[in-house]
Amino acid sequence: MHGEYKVPGGKLVVVDFEVSDGKIADFRLSGDFFLEPDEALDCINRAVEGLNPNSTIDDFASAIGAALPSEVHLLGFTPESVGVAVRRAMTGAAHWRDYDWQILHEPPISPVMNAALDEVLTTAVGEGLRGPALRIWEWDRPAVFIGSFQSVKNEVDEEQLAARDAQLVRRISGGGAMYMEPEACITYALYVPGELVRGMSFADSYAFLDEWVLEALKALGIDAVYKPLNDISSPHGKIGGAAQKRLGSGAVLHHVTMAYDMDAEAMTQVLRIGREKLSDKGTASAQKRVDPLRSQTGLTREEIIEKMIAVFQQRHGGTVGEVTEGEYDAAERLVAEKFLTEEWIRRVP
């Protein structure tokens, strides 16, 4: 058995082993991590030897932690990451380069069509109708996107929403509400086969799927880090947040919105929760909580997107593709039958 796991922000962890009589045998850990003292590597190998290969990640981490000497330094990996690599070996996890990725970046559409396309394209990946893809959103009017389980009444001031001609959209993923203006945000979605994140917890998969964008931001001079569960941040404040939805087919929708520029006053007027959180701190606090990419890079939105795509292609490959006419048709039907219905929008009033 062979398993690999690239620790987000860290190093590559590689495991090789056999399974004999339901136990791990001949276990060998390797990778480009740092480990002191040298003999700690043997301690890890002996700790995993003989364990049930279907143990949990926590079980592997506990066994390794108990076996390590008191003075040990693990740099670029953790006991948990060894467990993830074992689980990925056992579940037949895939790697980014196993797929022919498409990069989709098309003209603006309505906010609700973007939400519908996310569902259509994720479903298509799960059904094997298309390969995995990275899609950069473009949209033609402001919108509030609320999480699948959020209350409209608690989250949104609908009078302010109407005054700004913004669309109310309930997405299929969980997470919090966002007020999004077309030129003020950068939103992307990944449509991913379940095999790519096999063996990972939900928390691990968030950071794993966004590591490429952290690399792109760092190349632009931003000291970007991932803050569990789903925030991309910097020393100057939060940059953006991620959300996921896993379909019955195993396919994963992972989408992220990052602030390029921000109208803090509009955000606090349209979003009730944002207003409550910031009411005692004023608008200046909003600018600290979500720090736009424009202020940190001095680059245009288009230049940042170009860098993101270039880094994705360098790391994972990918060719320019397009959303098909049939996929657009399916999204339009889904808008009419689901996303614009009161039943869906107000599923949580």
mmCIF file of C-alpha atoms in Angstrom:
data_model
loop_
_atom_site.group_PDB
_atom_site.id
_atom_site.type_symbol
_atom_site.label_atom_id
_atom_site.label_comp_id
_atom_site.label_asym_id
_atom_site.label_seq_id
_atom_site.Cartn_x
_atom_site.Cartn_y
_atom_site.Cartn_z
ATOM 1 C CA MET A 1 0.000 0.000 0.000
ATOM 2 C CA HIS A 2 1.204 3.493 -0.816
ATOM 3 C CA GLY A 3 -0.228 6.755 0.462
ATOM 4 C CA GLU A 4 0.756 10.403 0.165
ATOM 5 C CA TYR A 5 -0.459 13.528 1.904
ATOM 6 C CA LYS A 6 0.814 17.049 1.310
ATOM 7 C CA VAL A 7 0.309 18.869 4.604
ATOM 8 C CA PRO A 8 -1.287 22.275 3.905
ATOM 9 C CA GLY A 9 1.452 24.813 4.496
ATOM 10 C CA GLY A 10 3.827 21.972 5.332
ATOM 11 C CA LYS A 11 5.626 19.035 3.804
ATOM 12 C CA LEU A 12 4.886 15.817 1.922
ATOM 13 C CA VAL A 13 4.214 12.727 4.029
ATOM 14 C CA VAL A 14 4.608 9.348 2.286
ATOM 15 C CA VAL A 15 3.761 5.942 3.742
ATOM 16 C CA ASP A 16 4.411 2.470 2.359
ATOM 17 C CA PHE A 17 3.243 -0.711 4.055
ATOM 18 C CA GLU A 18 1.702 -4.142 3.667
ATOM 19 C CA VAL A 19 -1.443 -5.480 5.262
ATOM 20 C CA SER A 20 -1.058 -8.950 6.762
ATOM 21 C CA ASP A 21 -3.762 -10.707 8.801
ATOM 22 C CA GLY A 22 -5.596 -7.420 9.205
ATOM 23 C CA LYS A 23 -2.553 -5.600 10.588
ATOM 24 C CA ILE A 24 -0.069 -3.095 9.182
ATOM 25 C CA ALA A 25 3.283 -4.718 8.410
ATOM 26 C CA ASP A 26 6.627 -3.428 7.109
ATOM 27 C CA PHE A 27 5.584 0.176 7.668
ATOM 28 C CA ARG A 28 7.913 2.847 6.275
ATOM 29 C CA LEU A 29 7.465 6.593 6.639
ATOM 30 C CA SER A 30 9.273 9.011 4.316
ATOM 31 C CA GLY A 31 8.938 12.543 2.996
ATOM 32 C CA ASP A 32 10.567 15.962 2.752
ATOM 33 C CA PHE A 33 9.723 16.917 6.345
ATOM 34 C CA PHE A 34 12.211 17.601 9.140
ATOM 35 C CA LEU A 35 12.518 15.367 12.181
ATOM 36 C CA GLU A 36 14.885 15.478 15.148
ATOM 37 C CA PRO A 37 16.383 13.320 16.520
ATOM 38 C CA ASP A 38 16.929 10.887 13.647
ATOM 39 C CA GLU A 39 15.879 7.864 15.698
ATOM 40 C CA ALA A 40 12.386 9.326 16.020
ATOM 41 C CA LEU A 41 11.690 8.009 12.514
ATOM 42 C CA ASP A 42 12.151 4.451 13.784
ATOM 43 C CA CYS A 43 9.894 5.251 16.730
ATOM 44 C CA ILE A 44 7.113 6.296 14.356
ATOM 45 C CA ASN A 45 7.567 3.234 12.162
ATOM 46 C CA ARG A 46 7.411 0.907 15.186
ATOM 47 C CA ALA A 47 4.361 2.727 16.588
ATOM 48 C CA VAL A 48 2.314 2.157 13.420
ATOM 49 C CA GLU A 49 3.544 -1.406 12.868
ATOM 50 C CA GLY A 50 0.847 -3.878 13.871
ATOM 51 C CA LEU A 51 -2.019 -1.385 14.048
ATOM 52 C CA ASN A 52 -5.342 -2.000 12.364
ATOM 53 C CA PRO A 53 -5.065 -0.236 8.970
ATOM 54 C CA ASN A 54 -8.661 0.949 9.377
ATOM 55 C CA SER A 55 -7.921 2.766 12.630
ATOM 56 C CA THR A 56 -8.973 6.394 12.872
ATOM 57 C CA ILE A 57 -6.578 9.267 12.269
ATOM 58 C CA ASP A 58 -6.731 10.023 15.998
ATOM 59 C CA ASP A 59 -5.815 6.416 16.805
ATOM 60 C CA PHE A 60 -2.704 6.629 14.623
ATOM 61 C CA ALA A 61 -1.762 10.007 16.112
ATOM 62 C CA SER A 62 -2.163 8.726 19.684
ATOM 63 C CA ALA A 63 0.014 5.673 19.034
ATOM 64 C CA ILE A 64 2.725 7.804 17.406
ATOM 65 C CA GLY A 65 2.586 10.455 20.127
ATOM 66 C CA ALA A 66 2.990 7.845 22.846
ATOM 67 C CA ALA A 67 6.033 6.328 21.092
ATOM 68 C CA LEU A 68 7.970 9.548 20.462
ATOM 69 C CA PRO A 69 10.752 10.615 22.812
ATOM 70 C CA SER A 70 10.096 13.564 25.099
ATOM 71 C CA GLU A 71 12.500 15.804 23.199
ATOM 72 C CA VAL A 72 11.383 15.581 19.587
ATOM 73 C CA HIS A 73 10.843 18.149 16.848
ATOM 74 C CA LEU A 74 8.443 17.479 13.958
ATOM 75 C CA LEU A 75 8.660 20.235 11.365
ATOM 76 C CA GLY A 76 6.293 20.324 8.406
ATOM 77 C CA PHE A 77 4.169 17.395 9.560
ATOM 78 C CA THR A 78 2.311 16.003 12.583
ATOM 79 C CA PRO A 79 1.354 12.564 13.932
ATOM 80 C CA GLU A 80 -2.133 13.238 12.528
ATOM 81 C CA SER A 81 -0.742 13.759 9.026
ATOM 82 C CA VAL A 82 0.813 10.289 9.133
ATOM 83 C CA GLY A 83 -2.635 8.929 9.946
ATOM 84 C CA VAL A 84 -4.140 10.844 7.012
ATOM 85 C CA ALA A 85 -1.531 9.333 4.655
ATOM 86 C CA VAL A 86 -2.383 5.824 5.906
ATOM 87 C CA ARG A 87 -6.107 6.440 5.482
ATOM 88 C CA ARG A 88 -5.547 7.774 1.961
ATOM 89 C CA ALA A 89 -3.575 4.627 1.111
ATOM 90 C CA MET A 90 -6.396 2.432 2.394
ATOM 91 C CA THR A 91 -9.191 4.318 0.638
ATOM 92 C CA GLY A 92 -7.549 4.614 -2.774
ATOM 93 C CA ALA A 93 -7.316 8.386 -2.645
ATOM 94 C CA ALA A 94 -6.379 10.178 -5.840
ATOM 95 C CA HIS A 95 -3.964 13.038 -6.452
ATOM 96 C CA TRP A 96 -4.497 16.373 -8.220
ATOM 97 C CA ARG A 97 -2.429 15.358 -11.250
ATOM 98 C CA ASP A 98 -4.511 12.205 -11.739
ATOM 99 C CA TYR A 99 -7.118 14.406 -13.418
ATOM 100 C CA ASP A 100 -7.344 16.663 -16.451
ATOM 101 C CA TRP A 101 -8.547 19.880 -14.866
ATOM 102 C CA GLN A 102 -10.501 22.532 -16.728
ATOM 103 C CA ILE A 103 -10.295 26.244 -15.920
ATOM 104 C CA LEU A 104 -13.645 27.983 -16.439
ATOM 105 C CA HIS A 105 -13.800 31.783 -16.517
ATOM 106 C CA GLU A 106 -16.753 33.051 -18.484
ATOM 107 C CA PRO A 107 -18.767 36.298 -18.876
ATOM 108 C CA PRO A 108 -20.961 37.580 -16.031
ATOM 109 C CA ILE A 109 -24.251 35.879 -15.247
ATOM 110 C CA SER A 110 -26.812 36.493 -12.521
ATOM 111 C CA PRO A 111 -25.847 35.622 -8.925
ATOM 112 C CA VAL A 112 -28.528 32.948 -8.738
ATOM 113 C CA MET A 113 -27.237 31.344 -11.956
ATOM 114 C CA ASN A 114 -23.797 31.097 -10.360
ATOM 115 C CA ALA A 115 -25.318 29.205 -7.434
ATOM 116 C CA ALA A 116 -27.217 26.900 -9.775
ATOM 117 C CA LEU A 117 -24.144 26.254 -11.931
ATOM 118 C CA ASP A 118 -22.212 25.198 -8.833
ATOM 119 C CA GLU A 119 -24.791 22.470 -8.221
ATOM 120 C CA VAL A 120 -25.010 21.456 -11.896
ATOM 121 C CA LEU A 121 -21.239 21.186 -12.377
ATOM 122 C CA THR A 122 -20.653 19.321 -9.100
ATOM 123 C CA THR A 123 -23.390 16.862 -10.053
ATOM 124 C CA ALA A 124 -21.812 16.388 -13.483
ATOM 125 C CA VAL A 125 -18.423 15.579 -11.915
ATOM 126 C CA GLY A 126 -20.047 13.092 -9.550
ATOM 127 C CA GLU A 127 -21.844 11.379 -12.427
ATOM 128 C CA GLY A 128 -18.708 11.245 -14.576
ATOM 129 C CA LEU A 129 -20.169 13.591 -17.191
ATOM 130 C CA ARG A 130 -17.242 16.016 -16.966
ATOM 131 C CA GLY A 131 -13.826 16.143 -15.359
ATOM 132 C CA PRO A 132 -13.047 18.267 -12.319
ATOM 133 C CA ALA A 133 -12.818 21.997 -12.783
ATOM 134 C CA LEU A 134 -11.897 25.328 -11.252
ATOM 135 C CA ARG A 135 -14.435 28.053 -12.077
ATOM 136 C CA ILE A 136 -13.989 31.764 -11.441
ATOM 137 C CA TRP A 137 -17.332 33.436 -10.832
ATOM 138 C CA GLU A 138 -18.403 36.609 -12.606
ATOM 139 C CA TRP A 139 -21.828 38.121 -11.855
ATOM 140 C CA ASP A 140 -23.863 41.099 -12.976
ATOM 141 C CA ARG A 141 -25.478 42.568 -9.846
ATOM 142 C CA PRO A 142 -24.989 42.679 -6.071
ATOM 143 C CA ALA A 143 -26.272 39.784 -4.015
ATOM 144 C CA VAL A 144 -26.516 38.354 -0.550
ATOM 145 C CA PHE A 145 -25.610 34.689 -0.468
ATOM 146 C CA ILE A 146 -26.851 32.928 2.646
ATOM 147 C CA GLY A 147 -25.834 29.494 3.836
ATOM 148 C CA SER A 148 -28.098 26.522 3.337
ATOM 149 C CA PHE A 149 -29.230 26.496 6.972
ATOM 150 C CA GLN A 150 -29.422 30.209 7.766
ATOM 151 C CA SER A 151 -32.549 32.179 8.591
ATOM 152 C CA VAL A 152 -33.435 34.911 6.108
ATOM 153 C CA LYS A 153 -35.087 37.008 8.816
ATOM 154 C CA ASN A 154 -32.108 36.766 11.142
ATOM 155 C CA GLU A 155 -29.464 37.415 8.497
ATOM 156 C CA VAL A 156 -30.821 39.877 5.936
ATOM 157 C CA ASP A 157 -32.407 43.324 5.986
ATOM 158 C CA GLU A 158 -34.614 42.880 2.947
ATOM 159 C CA GLU A 159 -35.485 46.586 2.678
ATOM 160 C CA GLN A 160 -31.807 47.422 2.323
ATOM 161 C CA LEU A 161 -31.402 44.492 -0.061
ATOM 162 C CA ALA A 162 -34.128 45.884 -2.346
ATOM 163 C CA ALA A 163 -32.758 49.414 -2.110
ATOM 164 C CA ARG A 164 -29.447 48.185 -3.505
ATOM 165 C CA ASP A 165 -31.110 46.068 -6.217
ATOM 166 C CA ALA A 166 -29.348 43.030 -4.768
ATOM 167 C CA GLN A 167 -30.475 39.454 -5.270
ATOM 168 C CA LEU A 168 -31.126 37.107 -2.340
ATOM 169 C CA VAL A 169 -29.613 33.681 -3.030
ATOM 170 C CA ARG A 170 -29.570 30.621 -0.810
ATOM 171 C CA ARG A 171 -26.628 28.401 -1.749
ATOM 172 C CA ILE A 172 -26.467 24.631 -1.249
ATOM 173 C CA SER A 173 -23.443 24.776 1.067
ATOM 174 C CA GLY A 174 -23.484 25.755 4.726
ATOM 175 C CA GLY A 175 -21.656 28.635 6.326
ATOM 176 C CA GLY A 176 -22.415 32.308 6.781
ATOM 177 C CA ALA A 177 -24.021 35.124 4.837
ATOM 178 C CA MET A 178 -22.034 37.350 2.473
ATOM 179 C CA TYR A 179 -22.902 40.622 0.760
ATOM 180 C CA MET A 180 -21.141 40.436 -2.616
ATOM 181 C CA GLU A 181 -20.738 43.172 -5.216
ATOM 182 C CA PRO A 182 -19.473 42.133 -8.675
ATOM 183 C CA GLU A 183 -16.176 44.037 -8.673
ATOM 184 C CA ALA A 184 -15.549 43.818 -4.926
ATOM 185 C CA CYS A 185 -15.055 40.061 -4.540
ATOM 186 C CA ILE A 186 -13.151 37.181 -6.062
ATOM 187 C CA THR A 187 -15.135 33.971 -5.899
ATOM 188 C CA TYR A 188 -14.034 30.594 -7.204
ATOM 189 C CA ALA A 189 -15.458 27.105 -7.059
ATOM 190 C CA LEU A 190 -13.805 23.706 -7.281
ATOM 191 C CA TYR A 191 -15.803 20.720 -8.522
ATOM 192 C CA VAL A 192 -13.892 17.772 -7.114
ATOM 193 C CA PRO A 193 -14.219 13.968 -7.271
ATOM 194 C CA GLY A 194 -14.580 12.500 -3.803
ATOM 195 C CA GLU A 195 -11.447 10.398 -4.358
ATOM 196 C CA LEU A 196 -9.278 13.507 -4.138
ATOM 197 C CA VAL A 197 -10.147 14.083 -0.463
ATOM 198 C CA ARG A 198 -10.599 10.488 0.669
ATOM 199 C CA GLY A 199 -9.138 9.730 4.048
ATOM 200 C CA MET A 200 -9.369 13.361 5.158
ATOM 201 C CA SER A 201 -11.639 14.914 7.715
ATOM 202 C CA PHE A 202 -13.829 17.807 6.591
ATOM 203 C CA ALA A 203 -11.458 20.203 8.342
ATOM 204 C CA ASP A 204 -8.388 18.743 6.618
ATOM 205 C CA SER A 205 -10.059 18.903 3.207
ATOM 206 C CA TYR A 206 -10.773 22.626 3.481
ATOM 207 C CA ALA A 207 -7.124 23.560 3.883
ATOM 208 C CA PHE A 208 -5.992 20.903 1.385
ATOM 209 C CA LEU A 209 -8.238 22.220 -1.397
ATOM 210 C CA ASP A 210 -7.167 25.839 -0.839
ATOM 211 C CA GLU A 211 -3.416 25.404 -0.477
ATOM 212 C CA TRP A 212 -2.843 26.492 -4.082
ATOM 213 C CA VAL A 213 -4.572 29.829 -3.495
ATOM 214 C CA LEU A 214 -2.453 30.476 -0.393
ATOM 215 C CA GLU A 215 0.590 29.981 -2.605
ATOM 216 C CA ALA A 216 -0.820 32.467 -5.119
ATOM 217 C CA LEU A 217 -1.511 35.049 -2.420
ATOM 218 C CA LYS A 218 1.972 34.651 -0.973
ATOM 219 C CA ALA A 219 3.422 35.158 -4.454
ATOM 220 C CA LEU A 220 1.554 38.478 -4.479
ATOM 221 C CA GLY A 221 3.198 39.510 -1.211
ATOM 222 C CA ILE A 222 0.382 38.565 1.176
ATOM 223 C CA ASP A 223 1.288 36.522 4.244
ATOM 224 C CA ALA A 224 -1.825 34.361 3.834
ATOM 225 C CA VAL A 225 -2.665 31.552 6.244
ATOM 226 C CA TYR A 226 -5.569 29.171 6.727
ATOM 227 C CA LYS A 227 -7.504 29.485 9.986
ATOM 228 C CA PRO A 228 -9.696 26.465 10.785
ATOM 229 C CA LEU A 229 -12.331 25.740 9.878
ATOM 230 C CA ASN A 230 -12.719 27.789 6.742
ATOM 231 C CA ASP A 231 -11.056 31.217 6.845
ATOM 232 C CA ILE A 232 -8.228 32.599 4.719
ATOM 233 C CA SER A 233 -6.524 35.312 6.712
ATOM 234 C CA SER A 234 -3.477 37.554 6.954
ATOM 235 C CA PRO A 235 -1.864 39.643 9.694
ATOM 236 C CA HIS A 236 -4.032 42.549 8.488
ATOM 237 C CA GLY A 237 -7.321 40.687 8.843
ATOM 238 C CA LYS A 238 -9.603 38.113 7.300
ATOM 239 C CA ILE A 239 -9.395 37.827 3.499
ATOM 240 C CA GLY A 240 -12.142 35.324 2.770
ATOM 241 C CA GLY A 241 -13.979 32.167 3.684
ATOM 242 C CA ALA A 242 -14.749 28.766 2.215
ATOM 243 C CA ALA A 243 -17.806 26.527 2.195
ATOM 244 C CA GLN A 244 -18.410 22.957 1.035
ATOM 245 C CA LYS A 245 -21.188 20.660 -0.043
ATOM 246 C CA ARG A 246 -20.718 16.919 -0.570
ATOM 247 C CA LEU A 247 -23.204 15.198 -2.845
ATOM 248 C CA GLY A 248 -24.451 11.641 -2.548
ATOM 249 C CA SER A 249 -22.213 10.672 -5.470
ATOM 250 C CA GLY A 250 -19.186 11.670 -3.390
ATOM 251 C CA ALA A 251 -18.426 14.744 -5.488
ATOM 252 C CA VAL A 252 -17.412 17.839 -3.534
ATOM 253 C CA LEU A 253 -18.324 21.458 -4.172
ATOM 254 C CA HIS A 254 -15.741 23.721 -2.550
ATOM 255 C CA HIS A 255 -16.198 27.433 -3.093
ATOM 256 C CA VAL A 256 -14.435 30.468 -1.661
ATOM 257 C CA THR A 257 -15.163 34.193 -1.642
ATOM 258 C CA MET A 258 -12.340 36.654 -0.971
ATOM 259 C CA ALA A 259 -12.732 40.407 -0.510
ATOM 260 C CA TYR A 260 -11.011 42.425 -3.209
ATOM 261 C CA ASP A 261 -12.578 45.715 -2.167
ATOM 262 C CA MET A 262 -15.291 46.309 0.361
ATOM 263 C CA ASP A 263 -18.100 48.725 1.129
ATOM 264 C CA ALA A 264 -18.205 48.207 4.893
ATOM 265 C CA GLU A 265 -21.228 50.476 5.324
ATOM 266 C CA ALA A 266 -23.257 48.523 2.756
ATOM 267 C CA MET A 267 -22.291 45.227 4.368
ATOM 268 C CA THR A 268 -23.452 46.304 7.809
ATOM 269 C CA GLN A 269 -26.696 47.736 6.440
ATOM 270 C CA VAL A 270 -27.690 44.645 4.440
ATOM 271 C CA LEU A 271 -26.501 41.920 6.818
ATOM 272 C CA ARG A 272 -28.182 41.909 10.214
ATOM 273 C CA ILE A 273 -25.650 39.614 11.875
ATOM 274 C CA GLY A 274 -22.761 41.698 10.557
ATOM 275 C CA ARG A 275 -24.509 44.775 11.948
ATOM 276 C CA GLU A 276 -24.865 43.204 15.391
ATOM 277 C CA LYS A 277 -21.272 42.007 15.486
ATOM 278 C CA LEU A 278 -19.937 45.426 14.545
ATOM 279 C CA SER A 279 -22.495 47.720 16.175
ATOM 280 C CA ASP A 280 -20.288 48.589 19.130
ATOM 281 C CA LYS A 281 -17.119 48.951 17.045
ATOM 282 C CA GLY A 282 -18.110 51.074 14.079
ATOM 283 C CA THR A 283 -17.377 50.798 10.367
ATOM 284 C CA ALA A 284 -13.612 50.904 10.888
ATOM 285 C CA SER A 285 -13.857 47.546 12.610
ATOM 286 C CA ALA A 286 -15.467 46.004 9.536
ATOM 287 C CA GLN A 287 -12.485 47.051 7.484
ATOM 288 C CA LYS A 288 -10.217 45.262 9.953
ATOM 289 C CA ARG A 289 -12.365 42.128 10.072
ATOM 290 C CA VAL A 290 -12.349 41.653 6.288
ATOM 291 C CA ASP A 291 -9.299 43.201 4.670
ATOM 292 C CA PRO A 292 -9.539 43.665 0.893
ATOM 293 C CA LEU A 293 -6.930 42.248 -1.443
ATOM 294 C CA ARG A 294 -6.697 45.583 -3.243
ATOM 295 C CA SER A 295 -5.233 47.326 -0.202
ATOM 296 C CA GLN A 296 -2.629 44.596 0.309
ATOM 297 C CA THR A 297 -1.479 44.178 -3.289
ATOM 298 C CA GLY A 298 -2.236 47.374 -5.192
ATOM 299 C CA LEU A 299 -3.214 45.119 -8.106
ATOM 300 C CA THR A 300 -6.382 45.031 -10.140
ATOM 301 C CA ARG A 301 -8.903 42.275 -9.555
ATOM 302 C CA GLU A 302 -8.071 40.856 -12.997
ATOM 303 C CA GLU A 303 -4.336 40.698 -12.213
ATOM 304 C CA ILE A 304 -4.981 38.771 -9.011
ATOM 305 C CA ILE A 305 -7.233 36.296 -10.826
ATOM 306 C CA GLU A 306 -4.588 35.798 -13.517
ATOM 307 C CA LYS A 307 -2.020 34.961 -10.843
ATOM 308 C CA MET A 308 -4.388 32.537 -9.147
ATOM 309 C CA ILE A 309 -5.025 30.659 -12.385
ATOM 310 C CA ALA A 310 -1.308 30.572 -13.211
ATOM 311 C CA VAL A 311 -0.418 29.074 -9.824
ATOM 312 C CA PHE A 312 -3.220 26.504 -10.065
ATOM 313 C CA GLN A 313 -1.957 25.391 -13.473
ATOM 314 C CA GLN A 314 1.650 25.216 -12.263
ATOM 315 C CA ARG A 315 0.673 23.013 -9.331
ATOM 316 C CA HIS A 316 -2.150 20.910 -10.709
ATOM 317 C CA GLY A 317 -2.298 21.385 -14.468
ATOM 318 C CA GLY A 318 -5.421 22.489 -16.261
ATOM 319 C CA THR A 319 -6.533 23.828 -19.605
ATOM 320 C CA VAL A 320 -9.030 26.534 -20.434
ATOM 321 C CA GLY A 321 -12.500 25.062 -20.860
ATOM 322 C CA GLU A 322 -16.067 26.272 -21.034
ATOM 323 C CA VAL A 323 -19.449 25.650 -19.506
ATOM 324 C CA THR A 324 -21.459 23.775 -22.105
ATOM 325 C CA GLU A 325 -24.787 24.902 -23.505
ATOM 326 C CA GLY A 326 -26.393 21.879 -21.872
ATOM 327 C CA GLU A 327 -24.946 22.832 -18.477
ATOM 328 C CA TYR A 328 -26.256 26.378 -18.828
ATOM 329 C CA ASP A 329 -29.692 24.971 -19.758
ATOM 330 C CA ALA A 330 -29.654 22.688 -16.723
ATOM 331 C CA ALA A 331 -28.717 25.621 -14.478
ATOM 332 C CA GLU A 332 -31.541 27.758 -15.897
ATOM 333 C CA ARG A 333 -34.024 24.967 -15.136
ATOM 334 C CA LEU A 334 -32.628 24.658 -11.620
ATOM 335 C CA VAL A 335 -32.996 28.411 -11.100
ATOM 336 C CA ALA A 336 -36.667 28.258 -12.055
ATOM 337 C CA GLU A 337 -37.487 25.021 -10.245
ATOM 338 C CA LYS A 338 -35.430 25.589 -7.095
ATOM 339 C CA PHE A 339 -33.249 28.620 -6.493
ATOM 340 C CA LEU A 340 -35.872 31.312 -7.227
ATOM 341 C CA THR A 341 -38.707 29.535 -5.422
ATOM 342 C CA GLU A 342 -39.905 30.830 -2.074
ATOM 343 C CA GLU A 343 -39.810 27.258 -0.824
ATOM 344 C CA TRP A 344 -36.020 27.161 -1.299
ATOM 345 C CA ILE A 345 -35.170 30.770 -0.453
ATOM 346 C CA ARG A 346 -37.194 30.657 2.758
ATOM 347 C CA ARG A 347 -36.611 27.039 3.702
ATOM 348 C CA VAL A 348 -35.431 28.610 6.962
ATOM 349 C CA PRO A 349 -37.635 31.748 7.233
#
